[in-house]
PDB file of C-alpha atoms in Angstrom:
ATOM      1  CA  UNK A   2     155.767 116.977  67.320  1.00 65.00           C
ATOM      2  CA  UNK A   3     153.639 113.900  66.931  1.00 77.00           C
ATOM      3  CA  UNK A   4     151.501 112.805  69.860  1.00 87.00           C
ATOM      4  CA  UNK A   5     148.459 110.782  70.802  1.00 92.00           C
ATOM      5  CA  UNK A   6     146.198 111.899  73.643  1.00 95.00           C
ATOM      6  CA  UNK A   7     143.999 109.558  75.667  1.00 97.00           C
ATOM      7  CA  UNK A   8     142.174 109.957  78.974  1.00 97.00           C
ATOM      8  CA  UNK A   9     144.281 108.481  81.762  1.00 96.00           C
ATOM      9  CA  UNK A  10     141.408 106.625  83.416  1.00 97.00           C
ATOM     10  CA  UNK A  11     137.827 105.639  82.659  1.00 98.00           C
ATOM     11  CA  UNK A  12     135.356 103.888  84.974  1.00 97.00           C
ATOM     12  CA  UNK A  13     132.292 101.958  83.838  1.00 97.00           C
ATOM     13  CA  UNK A  14     129.840  99.388  85.153  1.00 97.00           C
ATOM     14  CA  UNK A  15     129.790  95.720  84.212  1.00 97.00           C
ATOM     15  CA  UNK A  16     127.419  95.134  81.301  1.00 97.00           C
ATOM     16  CA  UNK A  17     127.569  98.740  80.147  1.00 97.00           C
ATOM     17  CA  UNK A  18     129.213 100.382  77.127  1.00 97.00           C
ATOM     18  CA  UNK A  19     132.332 102.528  77.316  1.00 98.00           C
ATOM     19  CA  UNK A  20     134.146 104.669  74.773  1.00 98.00           C
ATOM     20  CA  UNK A  21     137.872 105.440  74.968  1.00 98.00           C
ATOM     21  CA  UNK A  22     138.931 108.391  72.863  1.00 97.00           C
ATOM     22  CA  UNK A  23     142.221 109.035  71.112  1.00 97.00           C
ATOM     23  CA  UNK A  24     143.070 112.384  69.577  1.00 94.00           C
ATOM     24  CA  UNK A  25     146.245 112.846  67.680  1.00 90.00           C
ATOM     25  CA  UNK A  26     148.616 115.398  66.272  1.00 86.00           C
ATOM     26  CA  UNK A  27     150.612 113.859  63.480  1.00 76.00           C
ATOM     27  CA  UNK A  28     151.235 114.976  59.959  1.00 72.00           C
ATOM     28  CA  UNK A  29     150.166 111.703  58.403  1.00 82.00           C
ATOM     29  CA  UNK A  30     149.894 108.061  59.265  1.00 86.00           C
ATOM     30  CA  UNK A  31     148.884 104.730  57.816  1.00 86.00           C
ATOM     31  CA  UNK A  32     146.216 103.795  60.339  1.00 89.00           C
ATOM     32  CA  UNK A  33     145.157 103.736  63.984  1.00 93.00           C
ATOM     33  CA  UNK A  34     145.620 100.595  66.077  1.00 95.00           C
ATOM     34  CA  UNK A  35     144.300  99.658  69.509  1.00 97.00           C
ATOM     35  CA  UNK A  36     145.960  97.372  72.039  1.00 97.00           C
ATOM     36  CA  UNK A  37     144.854  95.935  75.362  1.00 98.00           C
ATOM     37  CA  UNK A  38     147.286  95.289  78.192  1.00 98.00           C
ATOM     38  CA  UNK A  39     146.459  93.565  81.478  1.00 97.00           C
ATOM     39  CA  UNK A  40     148.635  94.213  84.509  1.00 94.00           C
ATOM     40  CA  UNK A  41     151.880  92.285  84.184  1.00 92.00           C
ATOM     41  CA  UNK A  42     151.021  91.160  80.668  1.00 95.00           C
ATOM     42  CA  UNK A  43     152.058  92.107  77.168  1.00 95.00           C
ATOM     43  CA  UNK A  44     149.972  94.289  74.854  1.00 96.00           C
ATOM     44  CA  UNK A  45     147.586  92.366  72.627  1.00 96.00           C
ATOM     45  CA  UNK A  46     146.202  93.677  69.366  1.00 95.00           C
ATOM     46  CA  UNK A  47     142.494  94.566  69.310  1.00 95.00           C
ATOM     47  CA  UNK A  48     141.664  96.538  66.215  1.00 94.00           C
ATOM     48  CA  UNK A  49     142.978  98.581  63.275  1.00 93.00           C
ATOM     49  CA  UNK A  50     141.429 101.387  61.232  1.00 94.00           C
ATOM     50  CA  UNK A  51     143.217 102.074  57.967  1.00 91.00           C
ATOM     51  CA  UNK A  52     140.276 104.006  56.570  1.00 91.00           C
ATOM     52  CA  UNK A  53     137.756 106.357  58.139  1.00 94.00           C
ATOM     53  CA  UNK A  54     134.763 104.690  59.648  1.00 96.00           C
ATOM     54  CA  UNK A  55     133.803 101.959  62.039  1.00 96.00           C
ATOM     55  CA  UNK A  56     135.427  98.545  62.373  1.00 94.00           C
ATOM     56  CA  UNK A  57     133.627  95.931  64.449  1.00 94.00           C
ATOM     57  CA  UNK A  58     135.159  92.860  66.055  1.00 89.00           C
ATOM     58  CA  UNK A  59     132.804  91.136  68.446  1.00 92.00           C
ATOM     59  CA  UNK A  60     132.201  93.281  71.516  1.00 96.00           C
ATOM     60  CA  UNK A  61     134.878  95.743  70.420  1.00 96.00           C
ATOM     61  CA  UNK A  62     134.516  98.430  67.767  1.00 96.00           C
ATOM     62  CA  UNK A  63     136.921 101.121  66.676  1.00 97.00           C
ATOM     63  CA  UNK A  64     136.340 104.318  64.770  1.00 97.00           C
ATOM     64  CA  UNK A  65     138.580 106.731  62.890  1.00 96.00           C
ATOM     65  CA  UNK A  66     137.962 110.202  61.491  1.00 94.00           C
ATOM     66  CA  UNK A  67     141.094 111.629  59.865  1.00 90.00           C
ATOM     67  CA  UNK A  68     139.378 114.967  59.206  1.00 89.00           C
ATOM     68  CA  UNK A  69     138.723 115.345  62.955  1.00 89.00           C
ATOM     69  CA  UNK A  70     142.100 113.843  64.024  1.00 88.00           C
ATOM     70  CA  UNK A  71     140.111 111.557  66.266  1.00 92.00           C
ATOM     71  CA  UNK A  72     139.447 107.941  66.935  1.00 96.00           C
ATOM     72  CA  UNK A  73     137.836 105.838  69.599  1.00 98.00           C
ATOM     73  CA  UNK A  74     137.535 102.310  70.908  1.00 98.00           C
ATOM     74  CA  UNK A  75     134.053 101.175  71.936  1.00 98.00           C
ATOM     75  CA  UNK A  76     133.640  98.267  74.316  1.00 97.00           C
ATOM     76  CA  UNK A  77     130.159  96.784  74.696  1.00 97.00           C
ATOM     77  CA  UNK A  78     128.690  94.399  77.273  1.00 97.00           C
ATOM     78  CA  UNK A  79     131.578  95.093  79.596  1.00 98.00           C
ATOM     79  CA  UNK A  80     132.971  92.173  81.555  1.00 97.00           C
ATOM     80  CA  UNK A  81     135.243  92.273  84.587  1.00 97.00           C
ATOM     81  CA  UNK A  82     138.029  90.754  82.468  1.00 97.00           C
ATOM     82  CA  UNK A  83     138.003  93.916  80.339  1.00 98.00           C
ATOM     83  CA  UNK A  84     139.670  95.767  83.219  1.00 98.00           C
ATOM     84  CA  UNK A  85     143.006  96.678  81.657  1.00 98.00           C
ATOM     85  CA  UNK A  86     144.935  99.486  80.028  1.00 98.00           C
ATOM     86  CA  UNK A  87     144.096 100.402  76.455  1.00 98.00           C
ATOM     87  CA  UNK A  88     146.517 102.062  74.038  1.00 98.00           C
ATOM     88  CA  UNK A  89     146.031 103.703  70.685  1.00 96.00           C
ATOM     89  CA  UNK A  90     149.001 103.680  68.318  1.00 95.00           C
ATOM     90  CA  UNK A  91     149.912 104.916  64.851  1.00 92.00           C
ATOM     91  CA  UNK A  92     152.645 104.349  62.285  1.00 89.00           C
ATOM     92  CA  UNK A  93     153.563 107.688  60.756  1.00 87.00           C
ATOM     93  CA  UNK A  94     154.344 108.142  57.082  1.00 86.00           C
ATOM     94  CA  UNK A  95     158.053 108.176  57.952  1.00 86.00           C
ATOM     95  CA  UNK A  96     157.650 104.823  59.748  1.00 86.00           C
ATOM     96  CA  UNK A  97     157.814 106.068  63.322  1.00 88.00           C
ATOM     97  CA  UNK A  98     155.513 104.183  65.694  1.00 90.00           C
ATOM     98  CA  UNK A  99     153.848 106.192  68.419  1.00 92.00           C
ATOM     99  CA  UNK A 100     151.805 104.818  71.312  1.00 94.00           C
ATOM    100  CA  UNK A 101     149.494 106.885  73.461  1.00 94.00           C
ATOM    101  CA  UNK A 102     150.056 106.970  77.216  1.00 94.00           C
ATOM    102  CA  UNK A 103     147.192 104.580  77.760  1.00 97.00           C
ATOM    103  CA  UNK A 104     143.761 104.611  79.359  1.00 98.00           C
ATOM    104  CA  UNK A 105     143.214 102.581  82.489  1.00 98.00           C
ATOM    105  CA  UNK A 106     139.709 101.068  82.384  1.00 98.00           C
ATOM    106  CA  UNK A 107     138.123 100.285  85.761  1.00 97.00           C
ATOM    107  CA  UNK A 108     134.989  98.166  85.761  1.00 97.00           C
ATOM    108  CA  UNK A 109     132.612  98.181  88.698  1.00 96.00           C
ATOM    109  CA  UNK A 110     130.375  95.179  89.461  1.00 93.00           C
TER     110      UNK A 110
ATOM    111  CA  UNK B   5     151.700  78.919  65.986  1.00 66.00           C
ATOM    112  CA  UNK B   6     154.393  79.744  68.519  1.00 84.00           C
ATOM    113  CA  UNK B   7     154.397  83.293  69.803  1.00 94.00           C
ATOM    114  CA  UNK B   8     157.217  85.766  70.248  1.00 97.00           C
ATOM    115  CA  UNK B   9     159.816  84.364  72.629  1.00 97.00           C
ATOM    116  CA  UNK B  10     161.939  86.507  74.927  1.00 98.00           C
ATOM    117  CA  UNK B  11     164.577  85.764  77.507  1.00 97.00           C
ATOM    118  CA  UNK B  12     165.326  86.290  80.257  1.00 98.00           C
ATOM    119  CA  UNK B  13     161.972  87.159  81.827  1.00 97.00           C
ATOM    120  CA  UNK B  14     163.537  89.012  84.727  1.00 97.00           C
ATOM    121  CA  UNK B  15     166.930  90.579  85.282  1.00 98.00           C
ATOM    122  CA  UNK B  16     168.393  92.529  88.171  1.00 98.00           C
ATOM    123  CA  UNK B  17     171.712  94.294  87.696  1.00 98.00           C
ATOM    124  CA  UNK B  18     173.648  97.093  89.290  1.00 98.00           C
ATOM    125  CA  UNK B  19     174.126 100.416  87.558  1.00 97.00           C
ATOM    126  CA  UNK B  20     177.068 100.529  85.164  1.00 97.00           C
ATOM    127  CA  UNK B  21     176.759  96.798  84.483  1.00 98.00           C
ATOM    128  CA  UNK B  22     175.846  95.386  81.083  1.00 98.00           C
ATOM    129  CA  UNK B  23     172.828  93.327  80.119  1.00 98.00           C
ATOM    130  CA  UNK B  24     171.508  91.657  76.985  1.00 98.00           C
ATOM    131  CA  UNK B  25     168.024  90.573  75.990  1.00 98.00           C
ATOM    132  CA  UNK B  26     167.102  88.037  73.342  1.00 98.00           C
ATOM    133  CA  UNK B  27     164.028  87.828  71.131  1.00 98.00           C
ATOM    134  CA  UNK B  28     162.805  85.259  68.645  1.00 97.00           C
ATOM    135  CA  UNK B  29     159.885  86.531  66.560  1.00 96.00           C
ATOM    136  CA  UNK B  30     157.036  84.555  65.084  1.00 95.00           C
ATOM    137  CA  UNK B  31     158.265  82.472  62.164  1.00 94.00           C
ATOM    138  CA  UNK B  32     157.956  84.318  58.883  1.00 92.00           C
ATOM    139  CA  UNK B  33     157.557  87.762  60.429  1.00 94.00           C
ATOM    140  CA  UNK B  34     159.817  90.173  58.604  1.00 93.00           C
ATOM    141  CA  UNK B  35     159.483  93.101  60.981  1.00 95.00           C
ATOM    142  CA  UNK B  36     160.791  93.074  64.543  1.00 96.00           C
ATOM    143  CA  UNK B  37     160.440  95.782  67.184  1.00 97.00           C
ATOM    144  CA  UNK B  38     162.002  96.529  70.545  1.00 98.00           C
ATOM    145  CA  UNK B  39     160.030  98.680  72.981  1.00 98.00           C
ATOM    146  CA  UNK B  40     160.789 100.081  76.393  1.00 98.00           C
ATOM    147  CA  UNK B  41     157.829 100.358  78.761  1.00 97.00           C
ATOM    148  CA  UNK B  42     158.343 102.225  82.004  1.00 96.00           C
ATOM    149  CA  UNK B  43     155.773 101.486  84.712  1.00 93.00           C
ATOM    150  CA  UNK B  44     152.567 103.425  84.121  1.00 90.00           C
ATOM    151  CA  UNK B  45     153.514 104.554  80.618  1.00 92.00           C
ATOM    152  CA  UNK B  46     152.851 103.379  77.098  1.00 94.00           C
ATOM    153  CA  UNK B  47     155.414 101.394  75.101  1.00 96.00           C
ATOM    154  CA  UNK B  48     158.150 103.526  73.573  1.00 96.00           C
ATOM    155  CA  UNK B  49     159.669 102.205  70.372  1.00 96.00           C
ATOM    156  CA  UNK B  50     163.439 101.868  70.563  1.00 97.00           C
ATOM    157  CA  UNK B  51     164.190 100.255  67.231  1.00 97.00           C
ATOM    158  CA  UNK B  52     162.449  98.425  64.417  1.00 96.00           C
ATOM    159  CA  UNK B  53     163.984  96.077  61.876  1.00 95.00           C
ATOM    160  CA  UNK B  54     162.730  95.010  58.481  1.00 94.00           C
ATOM    161  CA  UNK B  55     164.512  91.674  57.960  1.00 91.00           C
ATOM    162  CA  UNK B  56     168.049  92.590  59.080  1.00 88.00           C
ATOM    163  CA  UNK B  57     167.883  96.281  58.168  1.00 93.00           C
ATOM    164  CA  UNK B  58     167.045  99.107  60.568  1.00 95.00           C
ATOM    165  CA  UNK B  59     163.845 101.003  59.702  1.00 94.00           C
ATOM    166  CA  UNK B  60     163.860 103.423  62.621  1.00 94.00           C
ATOM    167  CA  UNK B  61     166.135 103.792  65.630  1.00 96.00           C
ATOM    168  CA  UNK B  62     165.547 107.468  66.321  1.00 94.00           C
ATOM    169  CA  UNK B  63     164.609 106.878  69.970  1.00 95.00           C
ATOM    170  CA  UNK B  64     167.388 104.414  70.767  1.00 97.00           C
ATOM    171  CA  UNK B  65     169.959 105.945  73.177  1.00 96.00           C
ATOM    172  CA  UNK B  66     172.862 104.919  71.009  1.00 96.00           C
ATOM    173  CA  UNK B  67     175.518 105.878  73.540  1.00 96.00           C
ATOM    174  CA  UNK B  68     174.460 102.909  75.691  1.00 98.00           C
ATOM    175  CA  UNK B  69     171.925 100.825  73.774  1.00 98.00           C
ATOM    176  CA  UNK B  70     172.603  98.630  70.766  1.00 98.00           C
ATOM    177  CA  UNK B  71     170.560  96.080  68.883  1.00 98.00           C
ATOM    178  CA  UNK B  72     171.166  93.674  66.067  1.00 96.00           C
ATOM    179  CA  UNK B  73     169.263  91.223  63.919  1.00 95.00           C
ATOM    180  CA  UNK B  74     172.070  89.689  61.944  1.00 83.00           C
ATOM    181  CA  UNK B  75     170.286  86.890  60.089  1.00 87.00           C
ATOM    182  CA  UNK B  76     166.925  88.590  59.866  1.00 86.00           C
ATOM    183  CA  UNK B  77     165.361  86.277  62.434  1.00 93.00           C
ATOM    184  CA  UNK B  78     166.178  86.595  66.130  1.00 95.00           C
ATOM    185  CA  UNK B  79     167.500  89.741  67.722  1.00 97.00           C
ATOM    186  CA  UNK B  80     169.441  90.945  70.739  1.00 98.00           C
ATOM    187  CA  UNK B  81     169.189  94.256  72.580  1.00 98.00           C
ATOM    188  CA  UNK B  82     172.113  95.306  74.761  1.00 98.00           C
ATOM    189  CA  UNK B  83     172.530  98.006  77.368  1.00 98.00           C
ATOM    190  CA  UNK B  84     176.067  98.977  78.311  1.00 97.00           C
ATOM    191  CA  UNK B  85     176.427 100.545  80.851  1.00 97.00           C
ATOM    192  CA  UNK B  86     173.019 100.498  82.516  1.00 97.00           C
ATOM    193  CA  UNK B  87     171.575 103.458  84.405  1.00 97.00           C
ATOM    194  CA  UNK B  88     168.890 103.524  87.081  1.00 97.00           C
ATOM    195  CA  UNK B  89     166.426 105.065  84.620  1.00 97.00           C
ATOM    196  CA  UNK B  90     166.732 101.999  82.372  1.00 98.00           C
ATOM    197  CA  UNK B  91     164.567 100.047  84.839  1.00 98.00           C
ATOM    198  CA  UNK B  92     161.593  99.040  82.710  1.00 98.00           C
ATOM    199  CA  UNK B  93     160.002  96.185  80.832  1.00 98.00           C
ATOM    200  CA  UNK B  94     161.610  95.564  77.452  1.00 98.00           C
ATOM    201  CA  UNK B  95     159.116  94.232  74.973  1.00 98.00           C
ATOM    202  CA  UNK B  96     159.863  92.578  71.682  1.00 98.00           C
ATOM    203  CA  UNK B  97     157.188  92.421  69.005  1.00 97.00           C
ATOM    204  CA  UNK B  98     156.943  91.198  65.448  1.00 96.00           C
ATOM    205  CA  UNK B  99     154.651  91.685  62.493  1.00 94.00           C
ATOM    206  CA  UNK B 100     154.249  89.956  59.176  1.00 91.00           C
ATOM    207  CA  UNK B 101     155.025  93.041  57.157  1.00 83.00           C
ATOM    208  CA  UNK B 102     156.174  96.598  57.716  1.00 83.00           C
ATOM    209  CA  UNK B 103     153.023  98.545  56.843  1.00 80.00           C
ATOM    210  CA  UNK B 104     150.287  95.982  57.069  1.00 74.00           C
ATOM    211  CA  UNK B 105     147.175  96.040  59.172  1.00 75.00           C
ATOM    212  CA  UNK B 106     148.847  97.504  62.233  1.00 80.00           C
ATOM    213  CA  UNK B 107     148.919  94.157  64.002  1.00 91.00           C
ATOM    214  CA  UNK B 108     151.975  93.540  66.129  1.00 94.00           C
ATOM    215  CA  UNK B 109     152.433  90.439  68.266  1.00 96.00           C
ATOM    216  CA  UNK B 110     154.223  91.066  71.543  1.00 97.00           C
ATOM    217  CA  UNK B 111     156.389  88.752  73.577  1.00 97.00           C
ATOM    218  CA  UNK B 112     156.052  88.456  77.379  1.00 96.00           C
ATOM    219  CA  UNK B 113     158.785  91.038  77.964  1.00 97.00           C
ATOM    220  CA  UNK B 114     161.888  91.209  80.122  1.00 98.00           C
ATOM    221  CA  UNK B 115     161.542  93.094  83.373  1.00 98.00           C
ATOM    222  CA  UNK B 116     164.831  94.870  84.089  1.00 98.00           C
ATOM    223  CA  UNK B 117     165.627  96.313  87.482  1.00 98.00           C
ATOM    224  CA  UNK B 118     168.751  98.446  87.795  1.00 98.00           C
ATOM    225  CA  UNK B 119     169.900  99.041  91.387  1.00 97.00           C
TER     226      UNK B 119
END
């Protein structure tokens, strides 16, 4: 079957850098997306990798390696407001959308 | 630009009752999605529409769930009859195109509690 694996929780210190990994098992997909969701809120789009390599958007960067079935989200200069759940997601070649189970990011002052 | 609108925001019903949720996507967005998100889990896609046609409904429990997008704009999701395990947040999202840059815009969700 198709699945996305993420760590359930990650803890980091304010001002630091953290990487959230996403490994996947899917036969083919269009690209890897990342979403942020605060408690009680809706998911908000962060980043998309259609091609291998690094995409940078402000403090957030995302990376994709199709050959390694692996991607990650990199958050720099962590702020307390970055405490949230982060999801990777793909659209498969047969148009099925799969979300990972999410990574809960805890930030310590 | 107005965001994705959903109503109601909260709903409490008893098991075996029926419930309906409404979603109005961002103007001009051809693709509309309904997700179910159980507490502590990631969103699970129930159905996605391209205009008024169904792209994928493979995870929609069709014996009790139904959805429509008759005019290719707003959409309704219905549960009939509801079960306890249907307690979740139901999220509607839209995107400009089907296979674009992976960017979906989510509404605030409807929190359903089945007692």
